Each structure stands twice: as structure tokens, then as C-alpha cells.
mmCIF file of C-alpha atoms in Angstrom:
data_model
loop_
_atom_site.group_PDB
_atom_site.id
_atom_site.type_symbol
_atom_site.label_atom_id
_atom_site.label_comp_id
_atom_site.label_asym_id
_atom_site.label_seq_id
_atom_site.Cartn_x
_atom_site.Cartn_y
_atom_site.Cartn_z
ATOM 1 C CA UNK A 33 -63.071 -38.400 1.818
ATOM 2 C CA UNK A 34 -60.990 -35.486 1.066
ATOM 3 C CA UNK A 35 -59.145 -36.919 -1.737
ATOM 4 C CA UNK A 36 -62.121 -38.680 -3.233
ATOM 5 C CA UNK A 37 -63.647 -35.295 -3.696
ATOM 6 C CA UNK A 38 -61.091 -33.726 -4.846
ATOM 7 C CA UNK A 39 -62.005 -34.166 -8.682
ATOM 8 C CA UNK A 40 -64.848 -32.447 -8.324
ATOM 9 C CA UNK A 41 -65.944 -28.744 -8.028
ATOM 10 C CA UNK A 42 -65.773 -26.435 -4.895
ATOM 11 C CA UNK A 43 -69.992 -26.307 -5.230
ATOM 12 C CA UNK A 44 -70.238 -30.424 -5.662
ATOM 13 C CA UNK A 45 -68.022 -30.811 -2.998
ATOM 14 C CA UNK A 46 -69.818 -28.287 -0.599
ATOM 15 C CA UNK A 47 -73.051 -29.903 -1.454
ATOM 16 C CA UNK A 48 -71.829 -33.577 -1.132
ATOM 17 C CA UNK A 49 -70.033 -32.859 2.463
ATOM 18 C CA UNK A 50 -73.170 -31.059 3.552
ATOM 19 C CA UNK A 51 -74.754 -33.440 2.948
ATOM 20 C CA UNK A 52 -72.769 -36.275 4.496
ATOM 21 C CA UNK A 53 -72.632 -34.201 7.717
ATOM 22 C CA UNK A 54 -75.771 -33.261 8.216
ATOM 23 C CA UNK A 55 -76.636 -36.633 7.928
ATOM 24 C CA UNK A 56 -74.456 -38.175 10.703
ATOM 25 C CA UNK A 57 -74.974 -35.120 13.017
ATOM 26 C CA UNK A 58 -78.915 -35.120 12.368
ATOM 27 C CA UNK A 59 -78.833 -38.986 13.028
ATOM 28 C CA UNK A 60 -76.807 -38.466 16.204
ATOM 29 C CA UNK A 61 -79.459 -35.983 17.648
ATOM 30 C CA UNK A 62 -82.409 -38.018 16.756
ATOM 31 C CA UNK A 63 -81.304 -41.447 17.791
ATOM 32 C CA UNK A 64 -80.450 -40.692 21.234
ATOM 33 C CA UNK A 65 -78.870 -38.412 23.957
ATOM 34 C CA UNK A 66 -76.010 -40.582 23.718
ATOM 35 C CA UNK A 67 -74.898 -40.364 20.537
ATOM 36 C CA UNK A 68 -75.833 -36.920 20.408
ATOM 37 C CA UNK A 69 -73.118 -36.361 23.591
ATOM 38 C CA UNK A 70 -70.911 -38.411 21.215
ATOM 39 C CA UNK A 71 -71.121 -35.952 18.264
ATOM 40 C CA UNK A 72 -71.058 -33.247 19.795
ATOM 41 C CA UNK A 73 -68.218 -33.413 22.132
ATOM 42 C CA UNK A 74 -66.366 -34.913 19.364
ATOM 43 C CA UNK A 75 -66.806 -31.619 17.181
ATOM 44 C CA UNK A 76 -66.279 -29.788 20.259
ATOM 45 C CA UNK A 77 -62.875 -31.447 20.434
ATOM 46 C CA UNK A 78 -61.918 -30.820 16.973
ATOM 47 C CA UNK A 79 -62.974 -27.264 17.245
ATOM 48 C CA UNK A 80 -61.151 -26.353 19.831
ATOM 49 C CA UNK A 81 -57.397 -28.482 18.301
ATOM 50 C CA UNK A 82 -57.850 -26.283 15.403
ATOM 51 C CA UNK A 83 -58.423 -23.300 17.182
ATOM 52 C CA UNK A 84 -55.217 -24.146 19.356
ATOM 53 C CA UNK A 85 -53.515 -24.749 16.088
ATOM 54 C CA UNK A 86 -54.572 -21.821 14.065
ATOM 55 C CA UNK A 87 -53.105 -19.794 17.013
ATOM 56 C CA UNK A 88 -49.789 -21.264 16.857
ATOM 57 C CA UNK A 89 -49.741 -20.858 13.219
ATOM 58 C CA UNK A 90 -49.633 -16.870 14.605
ATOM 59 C CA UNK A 91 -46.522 -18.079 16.957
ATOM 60 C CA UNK A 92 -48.462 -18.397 20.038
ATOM 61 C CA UNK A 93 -47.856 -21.123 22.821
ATOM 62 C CA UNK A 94 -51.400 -22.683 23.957
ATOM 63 C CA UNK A 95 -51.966 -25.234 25.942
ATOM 64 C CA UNK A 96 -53.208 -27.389 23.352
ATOM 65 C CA UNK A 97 -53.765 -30.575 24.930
ATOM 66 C CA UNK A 98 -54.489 -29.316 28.165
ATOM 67 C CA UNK A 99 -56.931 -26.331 27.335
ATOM 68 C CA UNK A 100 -58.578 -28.778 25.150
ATOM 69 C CA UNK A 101 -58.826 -31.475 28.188
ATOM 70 C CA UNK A 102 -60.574 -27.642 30.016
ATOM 71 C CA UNK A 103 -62.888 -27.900 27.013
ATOM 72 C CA UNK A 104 -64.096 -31.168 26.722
ATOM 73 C CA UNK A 105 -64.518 -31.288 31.244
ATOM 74 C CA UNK A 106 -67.202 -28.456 31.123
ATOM 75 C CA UNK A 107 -69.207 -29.672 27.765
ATOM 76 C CA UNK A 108 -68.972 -33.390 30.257
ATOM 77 C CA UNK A 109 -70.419 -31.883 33.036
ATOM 78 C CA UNK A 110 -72.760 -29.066 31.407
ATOM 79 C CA UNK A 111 -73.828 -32.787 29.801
ATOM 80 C CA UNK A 112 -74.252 -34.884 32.815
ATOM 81 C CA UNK A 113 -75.948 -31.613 35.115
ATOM 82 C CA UNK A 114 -78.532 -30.844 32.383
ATOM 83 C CA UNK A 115 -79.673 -34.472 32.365
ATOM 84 C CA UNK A 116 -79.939 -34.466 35.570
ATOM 85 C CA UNK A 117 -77.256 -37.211 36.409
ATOM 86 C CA UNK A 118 -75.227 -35.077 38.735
ATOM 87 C CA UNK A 119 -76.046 -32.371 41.320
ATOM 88 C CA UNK A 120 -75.101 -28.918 39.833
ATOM 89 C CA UNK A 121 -72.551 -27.929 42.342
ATOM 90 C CA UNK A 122 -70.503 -29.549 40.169
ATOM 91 C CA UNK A 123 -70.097 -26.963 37.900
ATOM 92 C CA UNK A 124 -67.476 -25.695 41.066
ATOM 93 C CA UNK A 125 -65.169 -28.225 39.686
ATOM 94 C CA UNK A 126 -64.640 -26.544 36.666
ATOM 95 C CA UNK A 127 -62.448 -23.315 38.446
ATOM 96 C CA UNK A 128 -59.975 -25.528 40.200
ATOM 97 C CA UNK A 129 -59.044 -27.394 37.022
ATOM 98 C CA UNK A 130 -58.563 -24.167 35.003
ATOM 99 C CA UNK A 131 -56.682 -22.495 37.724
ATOM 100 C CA UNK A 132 -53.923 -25.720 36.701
ATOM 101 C CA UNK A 133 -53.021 -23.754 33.480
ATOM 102 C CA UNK A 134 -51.521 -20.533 35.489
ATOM 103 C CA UNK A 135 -49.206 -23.272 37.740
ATOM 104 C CA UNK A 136 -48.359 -25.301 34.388
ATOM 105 C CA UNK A 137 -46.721 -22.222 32.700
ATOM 106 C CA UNK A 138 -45.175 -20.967 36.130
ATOM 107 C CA UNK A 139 -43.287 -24.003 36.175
ATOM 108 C CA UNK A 140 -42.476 -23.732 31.963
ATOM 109 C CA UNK A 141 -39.001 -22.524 31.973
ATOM 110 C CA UNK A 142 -38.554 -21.609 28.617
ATOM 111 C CA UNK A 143 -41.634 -19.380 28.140
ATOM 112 C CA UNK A 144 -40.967 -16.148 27.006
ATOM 113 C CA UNK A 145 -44.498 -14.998 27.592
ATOM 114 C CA UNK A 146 -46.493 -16.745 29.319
ATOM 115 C CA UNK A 147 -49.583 -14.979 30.408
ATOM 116 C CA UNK A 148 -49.983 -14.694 26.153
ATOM 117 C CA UNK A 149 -50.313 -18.343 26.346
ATOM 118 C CA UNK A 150 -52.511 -18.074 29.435
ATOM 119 C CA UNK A 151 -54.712 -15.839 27.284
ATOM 120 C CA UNK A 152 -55.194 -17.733 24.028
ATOM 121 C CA UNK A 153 -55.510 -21.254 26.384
ATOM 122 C CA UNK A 154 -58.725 -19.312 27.646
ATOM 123 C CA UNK A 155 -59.563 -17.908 25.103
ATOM 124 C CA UNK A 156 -60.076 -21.550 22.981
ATOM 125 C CA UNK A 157 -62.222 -22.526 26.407
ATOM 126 C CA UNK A 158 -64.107 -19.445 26.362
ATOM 127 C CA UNK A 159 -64.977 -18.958 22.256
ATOM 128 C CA UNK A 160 -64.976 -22.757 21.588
ATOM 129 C CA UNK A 161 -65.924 -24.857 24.328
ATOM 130 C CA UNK A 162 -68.525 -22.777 26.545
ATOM 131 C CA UNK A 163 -70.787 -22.352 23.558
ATOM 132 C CA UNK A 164 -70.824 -26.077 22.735
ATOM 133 C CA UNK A 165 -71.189 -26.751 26.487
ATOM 134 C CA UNK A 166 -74.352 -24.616 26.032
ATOM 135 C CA UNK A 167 -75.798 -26.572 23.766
ATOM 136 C CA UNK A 168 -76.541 -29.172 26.751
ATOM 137 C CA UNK A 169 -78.459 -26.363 28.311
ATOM 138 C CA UNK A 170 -80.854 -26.071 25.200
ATOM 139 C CA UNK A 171 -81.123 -30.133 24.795
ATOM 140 C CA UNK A 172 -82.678 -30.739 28.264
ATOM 141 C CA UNK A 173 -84.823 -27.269 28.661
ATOM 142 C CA UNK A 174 -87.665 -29.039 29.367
ATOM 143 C CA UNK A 175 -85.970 -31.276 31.616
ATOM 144 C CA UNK A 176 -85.157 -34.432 29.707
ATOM 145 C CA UNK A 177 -83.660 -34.693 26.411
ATOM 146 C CA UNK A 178 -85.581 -32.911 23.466
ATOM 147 C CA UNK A 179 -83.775 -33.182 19.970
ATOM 148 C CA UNK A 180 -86.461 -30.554 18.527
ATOM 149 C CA UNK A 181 -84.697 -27.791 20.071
ATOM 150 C CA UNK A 182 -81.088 -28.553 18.891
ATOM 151 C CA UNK A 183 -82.096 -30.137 15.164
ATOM 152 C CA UNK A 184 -83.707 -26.866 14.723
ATOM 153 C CA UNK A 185 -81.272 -24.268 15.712
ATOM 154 C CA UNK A 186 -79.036 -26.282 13.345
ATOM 155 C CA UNK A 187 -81.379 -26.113 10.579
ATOM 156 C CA UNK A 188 -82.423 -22.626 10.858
ATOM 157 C CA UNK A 189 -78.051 -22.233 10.732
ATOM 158 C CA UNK A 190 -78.284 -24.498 7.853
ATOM 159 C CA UNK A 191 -81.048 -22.116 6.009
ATOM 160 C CA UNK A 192 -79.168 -19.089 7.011
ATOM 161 C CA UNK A 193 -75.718 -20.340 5.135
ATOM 162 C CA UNK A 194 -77.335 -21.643 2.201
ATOM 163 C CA UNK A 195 -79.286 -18.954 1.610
ATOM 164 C CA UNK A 196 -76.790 -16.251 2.413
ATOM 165 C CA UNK A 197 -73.972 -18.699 0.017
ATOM 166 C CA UNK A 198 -76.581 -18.981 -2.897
ATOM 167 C CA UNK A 199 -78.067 -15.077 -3.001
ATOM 168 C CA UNK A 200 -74.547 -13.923 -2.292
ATOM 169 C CA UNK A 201 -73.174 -15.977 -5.256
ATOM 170 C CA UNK A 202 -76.220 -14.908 -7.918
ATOM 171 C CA UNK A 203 -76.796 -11.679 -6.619
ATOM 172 C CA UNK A 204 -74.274 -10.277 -4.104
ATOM 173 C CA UNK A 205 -72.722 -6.248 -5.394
ATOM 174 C CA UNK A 206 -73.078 -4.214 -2.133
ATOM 175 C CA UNK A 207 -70.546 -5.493 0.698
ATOM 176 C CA UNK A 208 -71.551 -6.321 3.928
ATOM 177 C CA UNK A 209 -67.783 -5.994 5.417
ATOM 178 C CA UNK A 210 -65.441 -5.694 2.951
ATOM 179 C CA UNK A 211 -62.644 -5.372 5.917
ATOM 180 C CA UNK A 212 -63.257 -8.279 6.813
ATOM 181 C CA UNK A 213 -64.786 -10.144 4.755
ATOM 182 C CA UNK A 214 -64.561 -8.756 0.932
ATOM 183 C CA UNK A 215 -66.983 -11.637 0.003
ATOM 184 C CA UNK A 216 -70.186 -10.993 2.515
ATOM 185 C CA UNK A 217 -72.725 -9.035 0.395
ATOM 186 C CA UNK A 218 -75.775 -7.353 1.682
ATOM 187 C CA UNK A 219 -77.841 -9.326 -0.915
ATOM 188 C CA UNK A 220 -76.728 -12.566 0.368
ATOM 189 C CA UNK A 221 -77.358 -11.809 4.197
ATOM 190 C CA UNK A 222 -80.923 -11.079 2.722
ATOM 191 C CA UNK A 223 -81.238 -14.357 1.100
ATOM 192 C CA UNK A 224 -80.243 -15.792 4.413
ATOM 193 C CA UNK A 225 -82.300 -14.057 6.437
ATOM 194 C CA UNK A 226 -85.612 -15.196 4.258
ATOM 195 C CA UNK A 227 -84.428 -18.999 3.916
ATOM 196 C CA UNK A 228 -83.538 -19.208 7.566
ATOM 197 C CA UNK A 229 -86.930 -17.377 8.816
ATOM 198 C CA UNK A 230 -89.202 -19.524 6.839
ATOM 199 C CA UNK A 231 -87.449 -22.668 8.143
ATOM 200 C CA UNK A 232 -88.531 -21.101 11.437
ATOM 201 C CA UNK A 233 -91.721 -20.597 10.936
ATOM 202 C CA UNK A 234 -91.597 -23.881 9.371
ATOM 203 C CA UNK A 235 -90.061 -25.288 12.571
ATOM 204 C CA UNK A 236 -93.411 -24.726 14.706
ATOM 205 C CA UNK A 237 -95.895 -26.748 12.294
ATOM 206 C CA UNK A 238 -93.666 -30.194 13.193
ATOM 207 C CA UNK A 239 -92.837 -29.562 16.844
ATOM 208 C CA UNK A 240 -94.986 -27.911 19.842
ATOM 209 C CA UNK A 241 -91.902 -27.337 21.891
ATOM 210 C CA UNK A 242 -91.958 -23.838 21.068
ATOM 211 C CA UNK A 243 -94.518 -21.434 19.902
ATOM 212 C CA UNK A 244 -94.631 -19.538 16.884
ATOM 213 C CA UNK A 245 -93.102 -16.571 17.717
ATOM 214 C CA UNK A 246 -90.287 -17.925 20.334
ATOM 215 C CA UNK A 247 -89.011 -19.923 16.760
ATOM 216 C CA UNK A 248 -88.866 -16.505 15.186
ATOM 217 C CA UNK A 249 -86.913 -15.332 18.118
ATOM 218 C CA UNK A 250 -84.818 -17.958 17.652
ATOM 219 C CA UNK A 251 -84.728 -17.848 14.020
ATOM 220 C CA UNK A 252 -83.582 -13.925 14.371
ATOM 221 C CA UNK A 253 -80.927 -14.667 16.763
ATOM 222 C CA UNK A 254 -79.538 -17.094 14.883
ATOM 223 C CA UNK A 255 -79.323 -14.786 11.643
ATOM 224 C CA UNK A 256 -77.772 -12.203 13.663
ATOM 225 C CA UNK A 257 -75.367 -14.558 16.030
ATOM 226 C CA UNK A 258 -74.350 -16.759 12.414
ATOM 227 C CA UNK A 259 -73.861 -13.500 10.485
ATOM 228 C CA UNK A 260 -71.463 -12.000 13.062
ATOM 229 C CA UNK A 261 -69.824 -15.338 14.409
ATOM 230 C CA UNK A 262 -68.735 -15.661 10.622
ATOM 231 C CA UNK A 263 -67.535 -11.940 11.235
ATOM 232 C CA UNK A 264 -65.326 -12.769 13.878
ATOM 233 C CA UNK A 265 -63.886 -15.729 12.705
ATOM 234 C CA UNK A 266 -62.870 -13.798 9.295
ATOM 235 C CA UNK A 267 -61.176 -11.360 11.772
ATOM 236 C CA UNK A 268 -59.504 -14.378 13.241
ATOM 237 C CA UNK A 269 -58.391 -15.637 10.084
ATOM 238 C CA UNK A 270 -57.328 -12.549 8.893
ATOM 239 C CA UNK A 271 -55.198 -11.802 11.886
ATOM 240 C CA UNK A 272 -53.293 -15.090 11.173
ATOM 241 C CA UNK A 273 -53.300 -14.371 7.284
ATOM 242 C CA UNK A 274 -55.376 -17.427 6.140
ATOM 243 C CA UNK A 275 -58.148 -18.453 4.394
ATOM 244 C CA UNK A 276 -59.555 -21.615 5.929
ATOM 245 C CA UNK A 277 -59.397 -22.743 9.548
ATOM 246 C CA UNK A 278 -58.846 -26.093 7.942
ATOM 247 C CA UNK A 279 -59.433 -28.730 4.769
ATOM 248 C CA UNK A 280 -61.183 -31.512 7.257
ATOM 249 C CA UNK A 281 -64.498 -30.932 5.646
ATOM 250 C CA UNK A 282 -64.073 -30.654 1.540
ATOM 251 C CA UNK A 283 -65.069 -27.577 0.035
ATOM 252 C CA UNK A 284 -66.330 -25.973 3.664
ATOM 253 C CA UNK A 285 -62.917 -25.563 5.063
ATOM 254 C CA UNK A 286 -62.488 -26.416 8.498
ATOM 255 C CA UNK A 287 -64.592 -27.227 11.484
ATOM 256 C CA UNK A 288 -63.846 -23.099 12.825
ATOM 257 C CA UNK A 289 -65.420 -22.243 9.623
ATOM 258 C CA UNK A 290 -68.601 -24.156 9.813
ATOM 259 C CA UNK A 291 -69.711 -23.982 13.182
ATOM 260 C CA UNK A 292 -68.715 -20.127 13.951
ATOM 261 C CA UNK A 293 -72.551 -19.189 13.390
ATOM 262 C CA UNK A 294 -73.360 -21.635 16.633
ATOM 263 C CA UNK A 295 -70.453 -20.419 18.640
ATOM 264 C CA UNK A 296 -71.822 -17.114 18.677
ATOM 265 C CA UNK A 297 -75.524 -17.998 18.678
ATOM 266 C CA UNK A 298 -75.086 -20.233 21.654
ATOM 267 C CA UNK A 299 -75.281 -18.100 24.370
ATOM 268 C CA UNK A 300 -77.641 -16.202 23.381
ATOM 269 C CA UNK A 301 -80.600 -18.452 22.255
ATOM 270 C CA UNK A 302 -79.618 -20.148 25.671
ATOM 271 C CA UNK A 303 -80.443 -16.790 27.476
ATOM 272 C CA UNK A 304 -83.544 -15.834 25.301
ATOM 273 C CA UNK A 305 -84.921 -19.399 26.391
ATOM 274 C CA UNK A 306 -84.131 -19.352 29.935
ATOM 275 C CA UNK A 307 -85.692 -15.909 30.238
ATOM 276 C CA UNK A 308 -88.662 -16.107 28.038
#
């Protein structure tokens, strides 16, 4: 797909990709809890091998295949628990198979520094793979699987880039973060903000599985969570002296680069929900 696009502009390619994946991911949601476990733990997966290689890129030694094996366990079993398949004490499984990565580098001979590697083959479980794992949390909140929930976090994410990518590009001048980010404008985190709020309040007139103002909540934690999780991952790239996380997706960069709004939202629209 990449090379196809390729003739075209940065803007046609962001728009044809955009659409092409928000086709086969909103199709996955809607179709079943099946496929939606299928699309999800496959970006899950890809996420967190481009994390892993973006950090060797800054000549760190991962666990790639491993930490992503971590990964892909806990967004399985967060799955299978939240449905209801499998008794939560479950979960317990989890520590034992992490606690493998400390005796895999003790018995690594030619690590130099190994607790380094330790620490980034965490650190792809922790930033990449607990927030996707999450997401199971959200799907079955009302105790079997509701697409509602997900499809609209996603499009309120949705509203929230293309309105902060389109006001930024006509009217960005003040900068958000120009140490981070010299591209983030003020102007476009306001265009955001009003595109992703109305598809919020939107949200409520097409499903009851929220009320009003719990979509706003939503709506504002998703602003904040996508604004910053795009933050962070500029500070990531910037550490590693990059631009993209990747060039899987044409004209969006990698899979690091469009999901770091969710990665940081995750958590917290999982708390707000659970609480209130």
C-alpha cells in the first residue's frame, strides 16, 4: 500500500490511509468481540515491535520477542477475564512470566548492562501493552461486550487529531511545545478540542450507554490524554533523533505515532468509568 501511495501527497495519503484504517478497525469492533480481540491484539503487537525497535535504534538491548510475548499474555487474559471466560485470579499469572526476563538476562553472558535492558523490556509492557490491555476493561463495562464504548473513544481520538492537524495547519502561530514538538500550536489544540467535544456530545444522541455528561468526561480526557500522549512520544522520538516511529501507515508514520493519544488515555477513561 505504501508504494501505491507514494505518488501522491503527504495530505492524500493521510486522508486515504485514514480512511482505510478506520474502516477495518471500525468493522472489527462492530462485527464482533472476536474480531475486535483480533485487531486489537494485532496493533498491540505491532506497537509494541516498533517500540522495541525504536529503542534499539538508541543502542539498547530489549527483549524484543520476549517482552512482546509479556505484551500480548496480559492484553489475552485482560481479554478472556473481562468477558468473563476465566476467573480473575488469573491476572496472578501475569508476575511469574515477567519475573522470566530478570533470569533470561542473568544467564546473557555478553550483556554489558543488563538491568538497562530490563528497564526498556518493561517499559514496552508498561507504555504499550497495559493500555491496550485496558481497552478490554472498557469493552465489557457493562458486563458483555459493548462496541459503543470503544468506537467512541476512537472517534472522539479521531476528532481530536483531525481537528488539532487541520486548525494547526490553517491557523497554528503560537506553540504549544516548541521543545518538543516545534509543530503543536495552541490554535490547533483548540480546533481539536471543539471537533473532538462535539463528536462527544454527538456520541450520546446514538448510544444510551453513557449519559451526556460522562461522554464529555470522556471526551475531555481524551483531549487531554491524546494531546500529551503525542507529547511524550515526541520526547521519545526526539531522544532517539527521529521523526517517525515508522512508514507502516503512509503519510501517518508509524503505529507509535498514531495510537500514542490511546496509550495515554487508556488508563484513565478506564478509571473515570470504573469510579463514576
Amino acid at each position: 500500500m505504501t508504494s501505491i501511495l507514494n505518488k501522491y501527497s503527504n495530505l492524500t495519503q493521510r486522508i486515504i490511509a485514514a480512511l482505510v484504517g478506520a474502516l477495518i478497525i471500525i468493522s472489527g469492533i462492530c462485527y464482533s468481540e472476536w474480531t475486535y480481540f483480533i485487531i486489537f491484539i494485532s496493533i498491540c503487537t505491532a506497537t509494541q515491535l516498533e517500540f522495541y525497535k525504536l529503542v534499539g535504534l538508541d543502542g539498547m538491548l530489549p527483549l524484543k520477542t520476549f517482552g512482546t510475548f509479556c505484551g500480548l499474555c496480559i492484553f489475552s487474559l485482560s481479554f478472556f477475564i473481562e468477558s468473563g471466560r476465566i476467573h480473575s485470579k488469573y491476572y496472578f499469572a501475569i508476575f511469574p512470566v515477567a519475573t522470566l526476563i530478570y533470569l533470561i538476562y542473568l544467564y546473557k553472558k555478553k550483556e554489558v548492562k543488563p538491568f538497562r535492558g530490563i528497564a526498556f523490556t518493561f517499559l514496552g509492557i508498561l507504555y504499550v501493552a497495559i493500555p491496550f490491555s485496558l481497552l478490554n476493561v472498557v469493552a465489557f463495562f457493562s458486563g458483555e461486550y459493548t462496541f459503543e464504548l470503544i468506537l467512541g473513544s476512537l472517534l472522539i481520538l479521531w476528532a481530536n487529531d483531525t481537528g488539532a492537524y487541520f486548525a494547526g495547519v490553517r491557523y497554528g502561530k503560537r506553540k504549544l511545545f516548541e521543545r518538543v514538538s516545534p509543530k503543536k500550536s495552541w490554535e490547533g489544540s483548540i480546533g481539536g478540542l471543539l471537533l473532538a467535544l462535539a463528536m462527544a456530545y454527538g456520541l450520546h444522541y446514538t448510544t444510551d450507554v453513557l449519559m451526556p455528561w460522562q461522554w464529555l468526561c470522556v471526551g475531555f480526557i481524551i483531549i487531554i490524554g491524546g494531546t500529551y500522549g503525542d507529547l511524550v512520544e515526541s520526547l521519545f522520538k526526539r531522544s532517539i533523533e527521529i521523526k517517525d516511529s515508522g512508514r507502516l501507515i503512509p503519510g501517518h508514520g508509524g503505529f507509535l505515532d498514531r495510537f500514542d493519544g490511546l496509550l495515554l488515555s487508556a488508563p484513565f477513561i478506564t478509571t473515570f468509568l470504573k469510579i463514576f
